[in-house]
PDB file of C-alpha atoms in Angstrom:
ATOM      1  CA  UNK A  29      95.475  99.241 127.632  1.00  0.00           C
ATOM      2  CA  UNK A  30      95.677  96.072 125.547  1.00  0.00           C
ATOM      3  CA  UNK A  31      99.000  94.765 124.286  1.00  0.00           C
ATOM      4  CA  UNK A  32      97.978  95.406 120.673  1.00  0.00           C
ATOM      5  CA  UNK A  33      97.735  99.098 121.568  1.00  0.00           C
ATOM      6  CA  UNK A  34     101.470  99.023 122.273  1.00  0.00           C
ATOM      7  CA  UNK A  35     102.588  97.392 119.036  1.00  0.00           C
ATOM      8  CA  UNK A  36     105.673  98.658 117.336  1.00  0.00           C
ATOM      9  CA  UNK A  37     105.373 100.180 113.852  1.00  0.00           C
ATOM     10  CA  UNK A  38     107.167  97.252 112.233  1.00  0.00           C
ATOM     11  CA  UNK A  39     104.577  94.860 113.613  1.00  0.00           C
ATOM     12  CA  UNK A  40     102.006  96.518 111.391  1.00  0.00           C
ATOM     13  CA  UNK A  41     103.650  94.798 108.442  1.00  0.00           C
ATOM     14  CA  UNK A  42     100.730  92.360 108.538  1.00  0.00           C
ATOM     15  CA  UNK A  43      98.336  95.096 107.505  1.00  0.00           C
ATOM     16  CA  UNK A  44     100.693  96.092 104.698  1.00  0.00           C
ATOM     17  CA  UNK A  45     100.789  92.491 103.467  1.00  0.00           C
ATOM     18  CA  UNK A  46      97.027  92.012 103.822  1.00  0.00           C
ATOM     19  CA  UNK A  47      96.435  95.234 101.906  1.00  0.00           C
ATOM     20  CA  UNK A  48      98.784  94.084  99.159  1.00  0.00           C
ATOM     21  CA  UNK A  49      96.987  90.742  98.992  1.00  0.00           C
ATOM     22  CA  UNK A  50      93.609  92.469  98.775  1.00  0.00           C
ATOM     23  CA  UNK A  51      94.923  94.666  95.978  1.00  0.00           C
ATOM     24  CA  UNK A  52      96.051  91.578  94.074  1.00  0.00           C
ATOM     25  CA  UNK A  53      92.558  90.127  94.437  1.00  0.00           C
ATOM     26  CA  UNK A  54      91.090  93.350  93.078  1.00  0.00           C
ATOM     27  CA  UNK A  55      93.564  93.362  90.195  1.00  0.00           C
ATOM     28  CA  UNK A  56      92.788  89.746  89.324  1.00  0.00           C
ATOM     29  CA  UNK A  57      89.033  90.298  89.550  1.00  0.00           C
ATOM     30  CA  UNK A  58      89.297  93.361  87.298  1.00  0.00           C
ATOM     31  CA  UNK A  59      91.169  91.300  84.718  1.00  0.00           C
ATOM     32  CA  UNK A  60      88.551  88.551  84.955  1.00  0.00           C
ATOM     33  CA  UNK A  61      85.843  91.136  84.342  1.00  0.00           C
ATOM     34  CA  UNK A  62      87.714  92.414  81.301  1.00  0.00           C
ATOM     35  CA  UNK A  63      87.983  88.899  79.887  1.00  0.00           C
ATOM     36  CA  UNK A  64      84.266  88.207  80.261  1.00  0.00           C
ATOM     37  CA  UNK A  65      83.485  91.398  78.363  1.00  0.00           C
ATOM     38  CA  UNK A  66      85.968  90.678  75.569  1.00  0.00           C
ATOM     39  CA  UNK A  67      85.296  87.012  74.768  1.00  0.00           C
ATOM     40  CA  UNK A  68      86.302  85.317  72.571  1.00  0.00           C
ATOM     41  CA  UNK A  69      89.196  87.815  72.624  1.00  0.00           C
ATOM     42  CA  UNK A  70      91.147  88.718  75.717  1.00  0.00           C
ATOM     43  CA  UNK A  71      92.113  85.159  76.606  1.00  0.00           C
ATOM     44  CA  UNK A  72      95.797  86.112  76.629  1.00  0.00           C
ATOM     45  CA  UNK A  73      95.034  87.984  79.856  1.00  0.00           C
ATOM     46  CA  UNK A  74      94.841  84.663  81.685  1.00  0.00           C
ATOM     47  CA  UNK A  75      98.632  84.801  81.860  1.00  0.00           C
ATOM     48  CA  UNK A  76      98.369  88.069  83.781  1.00  0.00           C
ATOM     49  CA  UNK A  77      96.025  86.499  86.336  1.00  0.00           C
ATOM     50  CA  UNK A  78      98.403  83.562  86.749  1.00  0.00           C
ATOM     51  CA  UNK A  79     101.241  85.997  87.503  1.00  0.00           C
ATOM     52  CA  UNK A  80      99.051  87.789  90.046  1.00  0.00           C
ATOM     53  CA  UNK A  81      98.214  84.451  91.672  1.00  0.00           C
ATOM     54  CA  UNK A  82     101.920  83.598  91.954  1.00  0.00           C
ATOM     55  CA  UNK A  83     102.551  86.965  93.590  1.00  0.00           C
ATOM     56  CA  UNK A  84      99.718  86.193  95.988  1.00  0.00           C
ATOM     57  CA  UNK A  85     101.432  82.957  96.965  1.00  0.00           C
ATOM     58  CA  UNK A  86     104.595  84.921  97.748  1.00  0.00           C
ATOM     59  CA  UNK A  87     102.668  87.371  99.923  1.00  0.00           C
ATOM     60  CA  UNK A  88     100.953  84.530 101.787  1.00  0.00           C
ATOM     61  CA  UNK A  89     104.342  82.951 102.447  1.00  0.00           C
ATOM     62  CA  UNK A  90     105.627  86.272 103.818  1.00  0.00           C
ATOM     63  CA  UNK A  91     102.641  86.524 106.159  1.00  0.00           C
ATOM     64  CA  UNK A  92     103.381  83.121 107.653  1.00  0.00           C
ATOM     65  CA  UNK A  93     107.102  83.883 107.902  1.00  0.00           C
ATOM     66  CA  UNK A  94     106.367  87.144 109.681  1.00  0.00           C
ATOM     67  CA  UNK A  95     103.894  85.405 111.975  1.00  0.00           C
ATOM     68  CA  UNK A  96     106.567  82.929 113.032  1.00  0.00           C
ATOM     69  CA  UNK A  97     109.053  85.730 113.726  1.00  0.00           C
ATOM     70  CA  UNK A  98     106.846  88.291 115.485  1.00  0.00           C
ATOM     71  CA  UNK A  99     106.484  88.384 119.250  1.00  0.00           C
ATOM     72  CA  UNK A 100     103.773  91.047 119.115  1.00  0.00           C
ATOM     73  CA  UNK A 101     101.094  91.131 116.430  1.00  0.00           C
ATOM     74  CA  UNK A 102      98.310  93.663 115.767  1.00  0.00           C
ATOM     75  CA  UNK A 103      95.770  90.838 115.591  1.00  0.00           C
ATOM     76  CA  UNK A 104      95.687  87.532 117.394  1.00  0.00           C
ATOM     77  CA  UNK A 105      97.964  84.951 115.697  1.00  0.00           C
ATOM     78  CA  UNK A 106      95.020  82.660 114.984  1.00  0.00           C
ATOM     79  CA  UNK A 107      93.174  85.569 113.322  1.00  0.00           C
ATOM     80  CA  UNK A 108      96.129  86.219 111.041  1.00  0.00           C
ATOM     81  CA  UNK A 109      96.435  82.514 110.321  1.00  0.00           C
ATOM     82  CA  UNK A 110      92.750  82.441 109.359  1.00  0.00           C
ATOM     83  CA  UNK A 111      92.869  85.465 107.060  1.00  0.00           C
ATOM     84  CA  UNK A 112      95.986  84.491 105.083  1.00  0.00           C
ATOM     85  CA  UNK A 113      94.668  81.244 103.534  1.00  0.00           C
ATOM     86  CA  UNK A 114      91.193  82.724 103.055  1.00  0.00           C
ATOM     87  CA  UNK A 115      92.623  85.482 100.875  1.00  0.00           C
ATOM     88  CA  UNK A 116      94.860  83.028  99.043  1.00  0.00           C
ATOM     89  CA  UNK A 117      91.822  80.849  98.290  1.00  0.00           C
ATOM     90  CA  UNK A 118      90.060  83.773  96.595  1.00  0.00           C
ATOM     91  CA  UNK A 119      93.016  84.346  94.283  1.00  0.00           C
ATOM     92  CA  UNK A 120      93.330  80.646  93.532  1.00  0.00           C
ATOM     93  CA  UNK A 121      89.672  80.417  92.522  1.00  0.00           C
ATOM     94  CA  UNK A 122      89.864  83.529  90.331  1.00  0.00           C
ATOM     95  CA  UNK A 123      92.909  82.042  88.610  1.00  0.00           C
ATOM     96  CA  UNK A 124      91.050  78.774  88.027  1.00  0.00           C
ATOM     97  CA  UNK A 125      87.912  80.329  86.537  1.00  0.00           C
ATOM     98  CA  UNK A 126      90.090  82.498  84.293  1.00  0.00           C
ATOM     99  CA  UNK A 127      91.836  79.346  83.134  1.00  0.00           C
ATOM    100  CA  UNK A 128      88.473  77.776  82.329  1.00  0.00           C
ATOM    101  CA  UNK A 129      87.240  80.802  80.397  1.00  0.00           C
ATOM    102  CA  UNK A 130      90.369  80.882  78.284  1.00  0.00           C
ATOM    103  CA  UNK A 131      90.662  77.159  77.619  1.00  0.00           C
ATOM    104  CA  UNK A 132      87.070  76.012  77.128  1.00  0.00           C
ATOM    105  CA  UNK A 133      86.727  77.773  73.788  1.00  0.00           C
ATOM    106  CA  UNK A 134      83.686  79.858  74.739  1.00  0.00           C
ATOM    107  CA  UNK A 135      82.698  81.448  71.396  1.00  0.00           C
ATOM    108  CA  UNK A 136      81.079  84.549  72.872  1.00  0.00           C
ATOM    109  CA  UNK A 137      80.260  86.167  76.155  1.00  0.00           C
ATOM    110  CA  UNK A 138      76.837  86.382  77.788  1.00  0.00           C
ATOM    111  CA  UNK A 139      75.075  88.421  80.456  1.00  0.00           C
ATOM    112  CA  UNK A 140      75.639  85.824  83.184  1.00  0.00           C
ATOM    113  CA  UNK A 141      79.407  85.809  82.720  1.00  0.00           C
ATOM    114  CA  UNK A 142      79.475  89.601  82.774  1.00  0.00           C
ATOM    115  CA  UNK A 143      77.224  89.869  85.822  1.00  0.00           C
ATOM    116  CA  UNK A 144      79.105  87.203  87.761  1.00  0.00           C
ATOM    117  CA  UNK A 145      82.497  88.774  87.074  1.00  0.00           C
ATOM    118  CA  UNK A 146      81.118  92.162  88.103  1.00  0.00           C
ATOM    119  CA  UNK A 147      79.869  90.763  91.414  1.00  0.00           C
ATOM    120  CA  UNK A 148      83.304  89.257  91.987  1.00  0.00           C
ATOM    121  CA  UNK A 149      84.927  92.601  91.256  1.00  0.00           C
ATOM    122  CA  UNK A 150      82.588  94.381  93.672  1.00  0.00           C
ATOM    123  CA  UNK A 151      83.285  91.809  96.400  1.00  0.00           C
ATOM    124  CA  UNK A 152      87.030  92.224  95.870  1.00  0.00           C
ATOM    125  CA  UNK A 153      86.686  95.986  96.249  1.00  0.00           C
ATOM    126  CA  UNK A 154      84.787  95.526  99.529  1.00  0.00           C
ATOM    127  CA  UNK A 155      87.522  93.223 100.793  1.00  0.00           C
ATOM    128  CA  UNK A 156      90.124  95.911 100.089  1.00  0.00           C
ATOM    129  CA  UNK A 157      88.062  98.577 101.847  1.00  0.00           C
ATOM    130  CA  UNK A 158      87.495  96.264 104.817  1.00  0.00           C
ATOM    131  CA  UNK A 159      91.225  95.716 105.281  1.00  0.00           C
ATOM    132  CA  UNK A 160      91.906  99.437 104.976  1.00  0.00           C
ATOM    133  CA  UNK A 161      89.380 100.011 107.762  1.00  0.00           C
ATOM    134  CA  UNK A 162      90.677  97.128 109.862  1.00  0.00           C
ATOM    135  CA  UNK A 163      94.211  98.542 109.792  1.00  0.00           C
ATOM    136  CA  UNK A 164      93.244 101.360 112.152  1.00  0.00           C
ATOM    137  CA  UNK A 165      91.885  98.917 114.774  1.00  0.00           C
ATOM    138  CA  UNK A 166      89.509 101.719 115.726  1.00  0.00           C
ATOM    139  CA  UNK A 167      86.427 101.212 113.562  1.00  0.00           C
ATOM    140  CA  UNK A 168      85.060  97.674 113.936  1.00  0.00           C
ATOM    141  CA  UNK A 169      81.610  98.848 112.823  1.00  0.00           C
ATOM    142  CA  UNK A 170      83.147 100.094 109.591  1.00  0.00           C
ATOM    143  CA  UNK A 171      84.666  96.676 108.981  1.00  0.00           C
ATOM    144  CA  UNK A 172      81.303  95.048 109.687  1.00  0.00           C
ATOM    145  CA  UNK A 173      79.669  97.337 107.130  1.00  0.00           C
ATOM    146  CA  UNK A 174      81.970  96.049 104.413  1.00  0.00           C
ATOM    147  CA  UNK A 175      81.451  92.433 105.459  1.00  0.00           C
ATOM    148  CA  UNK A 176      77.686  92.904 105.290  1.00  0.00           C
ATOM    149  CA  UNK A 177      78.067  94.156 101.726  1.00  0.00           C
ATOM    150  CA  UNK A 178      80.209  91.134 100.855  1.00  0.00           C
ATOM    151  CA  UNK A 179      77.469  88.923 102.264  1.00  0.00           C
ATOM    152  CA  UNK A 180      74.831  90.753 100.233  1.00  0.00           C
ATOM    153  CA  UNK A 181      76.849  90.316  97.045  1.00  0.00           C
ATOM    154  CA  UNK A 182      77.321  86.639  97.842  1.00  0.00           C
ATOM    155  CA  UNK A 183      73.561  86.189  98.239  1.00  0.00           C
ATOM    156  CA  UNK A 184      73.034  87.891  94.877  1.00  0.00           C
ATOM    157  CA  UNK A 185      75.537  85.495  93.331  1.00  0.00           C
ATOM    158  CA  UNK A 186      73.708  82.429  94.642  1.00  0.00           C
ATOM    159  CA  UNK A 187      70.480  83.737  93.158  1.00  0.00           C
ATOM    160  CA  UNK A 188      72.270  84.388  89.874  1.00  0.00           C
ATOM    161  CA  UNK A 189      73.613  80.834  89.802  1.00  0.00           C
ATOM    162  CA  UNK A 190      70.149  79.369  90.260  1.00  0.00           C
ATOM    163  CA  UNK A 191      68.711  81.491  87.453  1.00  0.00           C
ATOM    164  CA  UNK A 192      71.663  80.860  85.174  1.00  0.00           C
ATOM    165  CA  UNK A 193      71.560  77.074  85.518  1.00  0.00           C
ATOM    166  CA  UNK A 194      67.805  77.063  84.928  1.00  0.00           C
ATOM    167  CA  UNK A 195      68.177  79.085  81.732  1.00  0.00           C
ATOM    168  CA  UNK A 196      71.182  77.058  80.635  1.00  0.00           C
ATOM    169  CA  UNK A 197      69.242  73.814  80.627  1.00  0.00           C
ATOM    170  CA  UNK A 198      66.702  75.365  78.280  1.00  0.00           C
ATOM    171  CA  UNK A 199      69.354  75.404  75.564  1.00  0.00           C
ATOM    172  CA  UNK A 200      70.197  72.440  73.334  1.00  0.00           C
ATOM    173  CA  UNK A 201      73.972  72.572  72.998  1.00  0.00           C
ATOM    174  CA  UNK A 202      74.983  69.844  75.447  1.00  0.00           C
ATOM    175  CA  UNK A 203      78.722  70.545  75.288  1.00  0.00           C
ATOM    176  CA  UNK A 204      78.193  74.270  75.899  1.00  0.00           C
ATOM    177  CA  UNK A 205      75.839  73.473  78.766  1.00  0.00           C
ATOM    178  CA  UNK A 206      78.595  71.427  80.414  1.00  0.00           C
ATOM    179  CA  UNK A 207      81.244  74.108  79.853  1.00  0.00           C
ATOM    180  CA  UNK A 208      79.183  77.053  81.025  1.00  0.00           C
ATOM    181  CA  UNK A 209      77.766  75.201  84.024  1.00  0.00           C
ATOM    182  CA  UNK A 210      81.326  74.406  85.103  1.00  0.00           C
ATOM    183  CA  UNK A 211      82.372  78.059  84.721  1.00  0.00           C
ATOM    184  CA  UNK A 212      79.285  79.382  86.525  1.00  0.00           C
ATOM    185  CA  UNK A 213      79.911  77.039  89.441  1.00  0.00           C
ATOM    186  CA  UNK A 214      83.564  78.107  89.578  1.00  0.00           C
ATOM    187  CA  UNK A 215      82.486  81.742  89.708  1.00  0.00           C
ATOM    188  CA  UNK A 216      80.117  80.794  92.516  1.00  0.00           C
ATOM    189  CA  UNK A 217      83.082  79.260  94.337  1.00  0.00           C
ATOM    190  CA  UNK A 218      84.989  82.559  94.026  1.00  0.00           C
ATOM    191  CA  UNK A 219      82.086  84.360  95.677  1.00  0.00           C
ATOM    192  CA  UNK A 220      81.914  81.699  98.376  1.00  0.00           C
ATOM    193  CA  UNK A 221      85.590  82.259  99.163  1.00  0.00           C
ATOM    194  CA  UNK A 222      85.038  86.042  99.227  1.00  0.00           C
ATOM    195  CA  UNK A 223      82.251  85.443 101.713  1.00  0.00           C
ATOM    196  CA  UNK A 224      84.618  83.317 103.819  1.00  0.00           C
ATOM    197  CA  UNK A 225      86.963  86.309 103.992  1.00  0.00           C
ATOM    198  CA  UNK A 226      83.993  88.432 105.013  1.00  0.00           C
ATOM    199  CA  UNK A 227      83.089  86.028 107.809  1.00  0.00           C
ATOM    200  CA  UNK A 228      86.672  86.041 109.078  1.00  0.00           C
ATOM    201  CA  UNK A 229      86.817  89.839 109.030  1.00  0.00           C
ATOM    202  CA  UNK A 230      83.447  90.130 110.763  1.00  0.00           C
ATOM    203  CA  UNK A 231      84.542  87.775 113.550  1.00  0.00           C
ATOM    204  CA  UNK A 232      87.731  89.775 114.025  1.00  0.00           C
ATOM    205  CA  UNK A 233      85.814  93.053 114.083  1.00  0.00           C
ATOM    206  CA  UNK A 234      83.466  91.657 116.743  1.00  0.00           C
ATOM    207  CA  UNK A 235      86.335  90.415 118.897  1.00  0.00           C
ATOM    208  CA  UNK A 236      87.980  93.858 118.782  1.00  0.00           C
ATOM    209  CA  UNK A 237      84.820  95.864 119.465  1.00  0.00           C
TER     210      UNK A 237
END
């Protein structure tokens, strides 16, 4: 029997904190999706995302504090230390792209913004499901299934970026080209960070198989 099979209930606080962090990512991504569908309205919701991001920082701090205090952890300490900043990065990038959307004066939404925000929302949902599955420490294949879906969504997002940039440069509004290209690339960065979380979760699932 491995030592993690003997963990005390209170040591599972990491899974509680990771789940809360994943929920914050889902909440922020849902708000981002709402904004992209409501432009040019809905920009006041950026404040909500900023509050969620601040809460995420608090959760990340708690994870590190708990890691420093715990003698026994459900995952290896380096695995926990890898997951915490990866999740925080996702929230940070969602907050940044929301800031861009609400401060660049985008006059109306478009299909790319809607599709990108939807992919981000789907990836966030998969992250939440993956952590719910990971918490049992009994279904590594289930975790891998969610990480494969995150990877698939990430690949779709890279294809979307290529198409979007190509179409964007067919337009003639130089200032709008610059603004939208910046936003598209920031959305791509969100998906990249989601994929980083997926990689971390997949590696953990493999090590606990």
